[in-house]
mmCIF file of N, CA and C in Angstrom:
data_model
loop_
_atom_site.group_PDB
_atom_site.id
_atom_site.type_symbol
_atom_site.label_atom_id
_atom_site.label_comp_id
_atom_site.label_asym_id
_atom_site.label_seq_id
_atom_site.Cartn_x
_atom_site.Cartn_y
_atom_site.Cartn_z
ATOM 1 N N MET A 1 -12.711 42.181 -52.785
ATOM 2 C CA MET A 1 -12.414 40.874 -53.195
ATOM 3 C C MET A 1 -11.012 40.428 -52.091
ATOM 4 N N PRO A 2 -11.095 39.191 -51.557
ATOM 5 C CA PRO A 2 -9.999 38.920 -50.765
ATOM 6 C C PRO A 2 -8.738 39.006 -51.378
ATOM 7 N N SER A 3 -7.941 39.012 -50.305
ATOM 8 C CA SER A 3 -6.573 39.380 -51.292
ATOM 9 C C SER A 3 -5.839 37.875 -51.047
ATOM 10 N N ILE A 4 -4.528 37.635 -51.651
ATOM 11 C CA ILE A 4 -3.372 36.504 -51.385
ATOM 12 C C ILE A 4 -3.290 36.410 -50.108
ATOM 13 N N GLU A 5 -3.452 36.958 -49.470
ATOM 14 C CA GLU A 5 -3.210 37.016 -47.780
ATOM 15 C C GLU A 5 -4.159 36.098 -47.221
ATOM 16 N N SER A 6 -5.374 35.866 -47.878
ATOM 17 C CA SER A 6 -6.446 34.909 -47.458
ATOM 18 C C SER A 6 -6.887 34.130 -48.326
ATOM 19 N N PRO A 7 -5.963 33.037 -49.034
ATOM 20 C CA PRO A 7 -6.199 32.169 -50.366
ATOM 21 C C PRO A 7 -7.280 31.649 -50.269
ATOM 22 N N LEU A 8 -7.633 30.839 -49.055
ATOM 23 C CA LEU A 8 -9.010 30.280 -48.558
ATOM 24 C C LEU A 8 -10.025 30.632 -49.373
ATOM 25 N N LEU A 9 -10.041 32.036 -49.405
ATOM 26 C CA LEU A 9 -11.181 32.820 -49.847
ATOM 27 C C LEU A 9 -11.241 33.282 -51.188
ATOM 28 N N LEU A 10 -10.334 33.018 -51.775
ATOM 29 C CA LEU A 10 -10.167 33.174 -53.508
ATOM 30 C C LEU A 10 -11.060 32.658 -53.994
ATOM 31 N N ASN A 11 -12.077 32.774 -55.002
ATOM 32 C CA ASN A 11 -12.967 32.074 -55.793
ATOM 33 C C ASN A 11 -12.377 31.895 -57.030
ATOM 34 N N ILE A 12 -12.232 30.681 -57.203
ATOM 35 C CA ILE A 12 -11.247 30.293 -58.260
ATOM 36 C C ILE A 12 -12.016 29.205 -59.272
ATOM 37 N N PRO A 13 -12.614 29.192 -60.654
ATOM 38 C CA PRO A 13 -13.209 28.174 -61.146
ATOM 39 C C PRO A 13 -12.234 27.142 -60.835
ATOM 40 N N SER A 14 -13.274 25.851 -60.621
ATOM 41 C CA SER A 14 -12.531 24.634 -60.471
ATOM 42 C C SER A 14 -12.786 23.773 -61.544
ATOM 43 N N ARG A 15 -13.347 24.361 -62.604
ATOM 44 C CA ARG A 15 -13.496 23.847 -64.095
ATOM 45 C C ARG A 15 -14.035 24.664 -65.253
ATOM 46 N N LEU A 16 -13.128 24.349 -66.051
ATOM 47 C CA LEU A 16 -13.292 25.200 -67.555
ATOM 48 C C LEU A 16 -13.532 24.273 -68.411
ATOM 49 N N GLU A 17 -14.620 24.479 -69.375
ATOM 50 C CA GLU A 17 -14.715 23.454 -70.335
ATOM 51 C C GLU A 17 -14.524 24.340 -71.832
ATOM 52 N N GLY A 18 -14.046 23.578 -72.658
ATOM 53 C CA GLY A 18 -13.713 24.030 -74.194
ATOM 54 C C GLY A 18 -14.909 23.187 -74.884
ATOM 55 N N GLU A 19 -14.584 23.430 -76.103
ATOM 56 C CA GLU A 19 -15.395 22.654 -77.141
ATOM 57 C C GLU A 19 -14.768 20.832 -77.047
ATOM 58 N N GLN A 20 -13.534 21.041 -76.606
ATOM 59 C CA GLN A 20 -13.132 19.729 -76.829
ATOM 60 C C GLN A 20 -12.098 18.751 -75.499
ATOM 61 N N ILE A 21 -12.054 20.031 -74.597
ATOM 62 C CA ILE A 21 -11.417 19.654 -73.269
ATOM 63 C C ILE A 21 -11.823 20.176 -71.971
ATOM 64 N N VAL A 22 -11.849 19.607 -71.081
ATOM 65 C CA VAL A 22 -12.302 20.053 -69.669
ATOM 66 C C VAL A 22 -10.763 20.071 -68.970
ATOM 67 N N VAL A 23 -10.702 21.407 -68.375
ATOM 68 C CA VAL A 23 -9.685 21.670 -67.485
ATOM 69 C C VAL A 23 -10.421 21.636 -66.218
ATOM 70 N N ARG A 24 -10.045 20.895 -65.238
ATOM 71 C CA ARG A 24 -10.616 20.960 -63.836
ATOM 72 C C ARG A 24 -9.442 20.319 -62.707
ATOM 73 N N ALA A 25 -9.698 20.691 -61.627
ATOM 74 C CA ALA A 25 -9.214 20.285 -60.472
ATOM 75 C C ALA A 25 -9.337 18.796 -60.184
ATOM 76 N N TYR A 26 -8.156 17.983 -59.995
ATOM 77 C CA TYR A 26 -8.205 16.666 -59.924
ATOM 78 C C TYR A 26 -9.204 16.326 -58.673
ATOM 79 N N GLN A 27 -9.743 14.951 -58.759
ATOM 80 C CA GLN A 27 -10.487 14.559 -57.826
ATOM 81 C C GLN A 27 -10.445 13.144 -57.566
ATOM 82 N N PRO A 28 -10.935 12.692 -56.117
ATOM 83 C CA PRO A 28 -10.844 11.627 -56.130
ATOM 84 C C PRO A 28 -11.114 10.767 -57.374
ATOM 85 N N GLY A 29 -10.493 9.437 -57.468
ATOM 86 C CA GLY A 29 -10.934 8.500 -58.804
ATOM 87 C C GLY A 29 -10.068 9.050 -60.060
ATOM 88 N N ASP A 30 -9.434 10.019 -60.136
ATOM 89 C CA ASP A 30 -8.322 10.466 -61.457
ATOM 90 C C ASP A 30 -7.218 9.833 -61.222
ATOM 91 N N GLY A 31 -6.727 8.824 -60.468
ATOM 92 C CA GLY A 31 -5.444 8.287 -60.341
ATOM 93 C C GLY A 31 -5.107 7.370 -61.409
ATOM 94 N N ALA A 32 -6.163 6.679 -62.028
ATOM 95 C CA ALA A 32 -6.093 5.746 -63.339
ATOM 96 C C ALA A 32 -6.134 6.289 -64.399
ATOM 97 N N ARG A 33 -6.473 7.237 -64.500
ATOM 98 C CA ARG A 33 -6.431 8.113 -65.780
ATOM 99 C C ARG A 33 -5.140 9.089 -65.960
ATOM 100 N N PHE A 34 -4.631 9.189 -64.255
ATOM 101 C CA PHE A 34 -3.455 9.926 -64.516
ATOM 102 C C PHE A 34 -2.289 8.858 -64.749
ATOM 103 N N PHE A 35 -2.245 8.033 -63.920
ATOM 104 C CA PHE A 35 -1.535 6.797 -64.549
ATOM 105 C C PHE A 35 -1.169 6.286 -65.763
ATOM 106 N N ASN A 36 -2.461 5.644 -66.672
ATOM 107 C CA ASN A 36 -2.520 5.664 -67.808
ATOM 108 C C ASN A 36 -1.980 6.327 -68.733
ATOM 109 N N ALA A 37 -2.035 7.867 -68.626
ATOM 110 C CA ALA A 37 -1.735 8.850 -69.337
ATOM 111 C C ALA A 37 0.012 9.134 -69.222
ATOM 112 N N LEU A 38 0.582 9.054 -68.110
ATOM 113 C CA LEU A 38 1.778 8.924 -67.784
ATOM 114 C C LEU A 38 2.718 7.653 -68.328
ATOM 115 N N GLU A 39 2.122 6.459 -67.912
ATOM 116 C CA GLU A 39 2.640 5.011 -68.644
ATOM 117 C C GLU A 39 2.763 5.119 -70.237
ATOM 118 N N GLU A 40 1.545 5.863 -70.900
ATOM 119 C CA GLU A 40 1.730 5.980 -72.369
ATOM 120 C C GLU A 40 3.155 6.770 -72.891
ATOM 121 N N ASP A 41 3.371 8.084 -71.748
ATOM 122 C CA ASP A 41 4.702 8.446 -72.549
ATOM 123 C C ASP A 41 5.825 8.517 -71.380
ATOM 124 N N ARG A 42 5.853 7.614 -70.589
ATOM 125 C CA ARG A 42 6.709 7.881 -69.629
ATOM 126 C C ARG A 42 8.245 8.095 -69.645
ATOM 127 N N ALA A 43 8.685 6.938 -70.985
ATOM 128 C CA ALA A 43 9.872 7.041 -71.703
ATOM 129 C C ALA A 43 10.236 8.223 -72.042
ATOM 130 N N ASP A 44 9.361 8.983 -72.580
ATOM 131 C CA ASP A 44 9.486 10.030 -73.363
ATOM 132 C C ASP A 44 9.957 11.088 -72.473
ATOM 133 N N LEU A 45 8.969 11.280 -71.479
ATOM 134 C CA LEU A 45 9.062 12.291 -70.457
ATOM 135 C C LEU A 45 10.580 12.232 -69.472
ATOM 136 N N GLU A 46 10.737 10.910 -69.227
ATOM 137 C CA GLU A 46 12.182 10.656 -68.717
ATOM 138 C C GLU A 46 13.321 11.492 -69.349
ATOM 139 N N GLN A 47 13.168 11.547 -70.482
ATOM 140 C CA GLN A 47 14.300 12.319 -71.161
ATOM 141 C C GLN A 47 14.496 13.761 -70.521
ATOM 142 N N TRP A 48 13.516 14.095 -70.262
ATOM 143 C CA TRP A 48 13.501 15.876 -69.977
ATOM 144 C C TRP A 48 13.287 15.931 -68.823
ATOM 145 N N MET A 49 12.666 15.238 -67.833
ATOM 146 C CA MET A 49 12.400 15.427 -66.488
ATOM 147 C C MET A 49 12.827 14.057 -65.372
ATOM 148 N N ALA A 50 13.142 14.383 -64.119
ATOM 149 C CA ALA A 50 13.437 13.057 -63.571
ATOM 150 C C ALA A 50 11.929 12.555 -62.710
ATOM 151 N N TRP A 51 10.846 13.178 -62.388
ATOM 152 C CA TRP A 51 9.675 12.669 -61.471
ATOM 153 C C TRP A 51 9.166 11.526 -62.378
ATOM 154 N N PRO A 52 9.136 11.434 -63.761
ATOM 155 C CA PRO A 52 8.384 10.286 -64.284
ATOM 156 C C PRO A 52 8.703 9.050 -64.229
ATOM 157 N N GLY A 53 10.257 8.786 -64.062
ATOM 158 C CA GLY A 53 11.022 7.702 -63.309
ATOM 159 C C GLY A 53 10.845 7.335 -62.096
ATOM 160 N N GLU A 54 10.595 8.318 -60.967
ATOM 161 C CA GLU A 54 10.730 8.157 -59.778
ATOM 162 C C GLU A 54 9.336 8.054 -58.821
ATOM 163 N N PHE A 55 8.436 8.665 -59.420
ATOM 164 C CA PHE A 55 7.181 8.409 -58.851
ATOM 165 C C PHE A 55 6.083 8.271 -59.728
ATOM 166 N N HIS A 56 4.827 7.654 -59.160
ATOM 167 C CA HIS A 56 3.553 7.335 -59.787
ATOM 168 C C HIS A 56 3.599 5.555 -60.761
ATOM 169 N N LYS A 57 4.387 4.928 -60.027
ATOM 170 C CA LYS A 57 5.009 3.918 -60.670
ATOM 171 C C LYS A 57 3.412 2.830 -60.417
ATOM 172 N N THR A 58 2.625 3.020 -59.749
ATOM 173 C CA THR A 58 1.620 2.091 -59.899
ATOM 174 C C THR A 58 0.466 3.032 -60.013
ATOM 175 N N SER A 59 -1.223 2.691 -60.240
ATOM 176 C CA SER A 59 -1.962 3.212 -60.304
ATOM 177 C C SER A 59 -2.252 3.749 -58.625
ATOM 178 N N ASP A 60 -2.243 2.741 -57.671
ATOM 179 C CA ASP A 60 -2.628 3.716 -56.564
ATOM 180 C C ASP A 60 -1.594 4.507 -56.088
ATOM 181 N N GLU A 61 -0.256 4.976 -56.390
ATOM 182 C CA GLU A 61 0.442 5.811 -56.066
ATOM 183 C C GLU A 61 -0.063 7.048 -56.744
ATOM 184 N N ALA A 62 -0.437 6.823 -58.040
ATOM 185 C CA ALA A 62 -1.199 7.774 -59.013
ATOM 186 C C ALA A 62 -2.319 8.322 -58.150
ATOM 187 N N GLU A 63 -3.275 7.650 -57.764
ATOM 188 C CA GLU A 63 -4.279 8.012 -57.091
ATOM 189 C C GLU A 63 -4.077 8.674 -55.898
ATOM 190 N N SER A 64 -3.226 8.296 -55.252
ATOM 191 C CA SER A 64 -2.733 8.859 -54.084
ATOM 192 C C SER A 64 -2.383 10.424 -54.257
ATOM 193 N N TYR A 65 -1.574 10.754 -55.688
ATOM 194 C CA TYR A 65 -1.059 11.819 -55.876
ATOM 195 C C TYR A 65 -2.187 12.976 -56.142
ATOM 196 N N THR A 66 -3.302 12.302 -57.065
ATOM 197 C CA THR A 66 -4.470 13.192 -57.540
ATOM 198 C C THR A 66 -5.357 13.511 -56.312
ATOM 199 N N ARG A 67 -5.488 12.855 -55.285
ATOM 200 C CA ARG A 67 -5.858 12.928 -54.360
ATOM 201 C C ARG A 67 -5.270 14.073 -53.539
ATOM 202 N N LYS A 68 -4.518 14.124 -53.253
ATOM 203 C CA LYS A 68 -3.428 14.782 -52.526
ATOM 204 C C LYS A 68 -3.551 16.749 -53.279
ATOM 205 N N MET A 69 -3.368 16.505 -54.570
ATOM 206 C CA MET A 69 -3.424 17.680 -55.328
ATOM 207 C C MET A 69 -5.101 17.968 -55.301
ATOM 208 N N ALA A 70 -5.971 17.343 -55.218
ATOM 209 C CA ALA A 70 -7.271 17.715 -54.790
ATOM 210 C C ALA A 70 -7.444 18.592 -53.430
ATOM 211 N N GLY A 71 -6.920 17.809 -52.511
ATOM 212 C CA GLY A 71 -6.767 18.507 -51.233
ATOM 213 C C GLY A 71 -6.054 19.989 -51.217
ATOM 214 N N ARG A 72 -4.865 19.988 -52.092
ATOM 215 C CA ARG A 72 -4.087 21.197 -52.205
ATOM 216 C C ARG A 72 -4.973 22.519 -52.944
ATOM 217 N N TRP A 73 -5.829 21.751 -53.587
ATOM 218 C CA TRP A 73 -6.730 22.720 -54.566
ATOM 219 C C TRP A 73 -7.505 23.459 -53.338
ATOM 220 N N LEU A 74 -8.442 22.591 -52.816
ATOM 221 C CA LEU A 74 -9.327 23.126 -51.779
ATOM 222 C C LEU A 74 -8.677 24.165 -50.705
ATOM 223 N N THR A 75 -7.612 23.788 -50.335
ATOM 224 C CA THR A 75 -6.675 24.757 -49.162
ATOM 225 C C THR A 75 -6.142 25.642 -49.842
ATOM 226 N N ARG A 76 -6.213 25.738 -51.415
ATOM 227 C CA ARG A 76 -5.006 27.004 -52.259
ATOM 228 C C ARG A 76 -4.017 26.779 -52.153
ATOM 229 N N GLU A 77 -3.122 25.638 -51.580
ATOM 230 C CA GLU A 77 -2.140 25.541 -51.430
ATOM 231 C C GLU A 77 -1.184 25.224 -52.605
ATOM 232 N N GLY A 78 -1.928 24.758 -53.616
ATOM 233 C CA GLY A 78 -1.755 24.412 -54.980
ATOM 234 C C GLY A 78 -2.682 24.381 -55.931
ATOM 235 N N LEU A 79 -2.139 24.898 -57.260
ATOM 236 C CA LEU A 79 -3.578 25.118 -58.188
ATOM 237 C C LEU A 79 -3.300 24.073 -59.272
ATOM 238 N N ILE A 80 -2.824 22.736 -58.823
ATOM 239 C CA ILE A 80 -2.689 22.074 -60.172
ATOM 240 C C ILE A 80 -4.266 21.374 -60.636
ATOM 241 N N MET A 81 -4.239 21.550 -61.942
ATOM 242 C CA MET A 81 -5.183 21.228 -62.774
ATOM 243 C C MET A 81 -5.114 19.880 -63.750
ATOM 244 N N GLY A 82 -6.198 19.059 -63.894
ATOM 245 C CA GLY A 82 -6.148 18.330 -65.296
ATOM 246 C C GLY A 82 -6.737 18.745 -66.475
ATOM 247 N N ILE A 83 -5.781 18.318 -67.466
ATOM 248 C CA ILE A 83 -6.451 18.637 -68.728
ATOM 249 C C ILE A 83 -6.812 17.220 -69.374
ATOM 250 N N PHE A 84 -8.450 17.133 -69.434
ATOM 251 C CA PHE A 84 -9.004 15.868 -69.666
ATOM 252 C C PHE A 84 -10.140 16.212 -71.072
ATOM 253 N N SER A 85 -10.451 14.841 -71.737
ATOM 254 C CA SER A 85 -11.307 15.040 -72.973
ATOM 255 C C SER A 85 -12.256 15.377 -72.448
ATOM 256 N N LYS A 86 -13.299 16.046 -73.464
ATOM 257 C CA LYS A 86 -14.454 16.181 -73.197
ATOM 258 C C LYS A 86 -15.275 15.685 -72.451
ATOM 259 N N ASP A 87 -15.493 14.193 -72.584
ATOM 260 C CA ASP A 87 -16.231 12.883 -71.774
ATOM 261 C C ASP A 87 -15.340 13.019 -70.393
ATOM 262 N N GLU A 88 -14.137 13.258 -70.275
ATOM 263 C CA GLU A 88 -13.629 13.083 -69.112
ATOM 264 C C GLU A 88 -13.098 11.795 -68.651
ATOM 265 N N ASN A 89 -12.734 10.903 -69.772
ATOM 266 C CA ASN A 89 -12.326 9.501 -69.477
ATOM 267 C C ASN A 89 -10.846 9.584 -70.097
ATOM 268 N N THR A 90 -10.418 10.625 -70.784
ATOM 269 C CA THR A 90 -8.721 10.257 -71.039
ATOM 270 C C THR A 90 -8.138 11.869 -70.375
ATOM 271 N N LEU A 91 -7.286 11.411 -69.738
ATOM 272 C CA LEU A 91 -6.503 12.814 -69.373
ATOM 273 C C LEU A 91 -5.361 12.944 -70.249
ATOM 274 N N TYR A 92 -5.348 14.174 -70.791
ATOM 275 C CA TYR A 92 -4.055 14.307 -71.827
ATOM 276 C C TYR A 92 -2.946 15.150 -71.111
ATOM 277 N N GLY A 93 -3.084 15.557 -70.103
ATOM 278 C CA GLY A 93 -1.834 16.255 -69.329
ATOM 279 C C GLY A 93 -2.493 17.004 -68.018
ATOM 280 N N GLY A 94 -1.332 17.755 -67.232
ATOM 281 C CA GLY A 94 -1.666 18.724 -66.545
ATOM 282 C C GLY A 94 -1.304 20.233 -66.223
ATOM 283 N N THR A 95 -1.679 20.669 -65.625
ATOM 284 C CA THR A 95 -0.910 22.293 -65.064
ATOM 285 C C THR A 95 -0.196 22.159 -64.060
ATOM 286 N N GLY A 96 0.781 22.962 -63.688
ATOM 287 C CA GLY A 96 1.817 23.350 -62.691
ATOM 288 C C GLY A 96 3.041 22.646 -63.047
#
């Protein structure tokens, strides 16, 4: 088994499926779902953390973020995943 010294060699499932949700690494095209989920709860989230008020203010910014996270997943620099509805049309939240 590869050690953490060689993170690129770690075999980590990029997708986990449950009865009602899918947890998976972000991929290109997830930005709109990320933006919509954030917009729905942005005001509430801003009470607890700073980033919702500072970042991802447009769908393009959110797409840029999800693509960056997809790249970081591949390089094992970040293991951020999205939590989606079973049909993957709705993003409920994320890990990390």
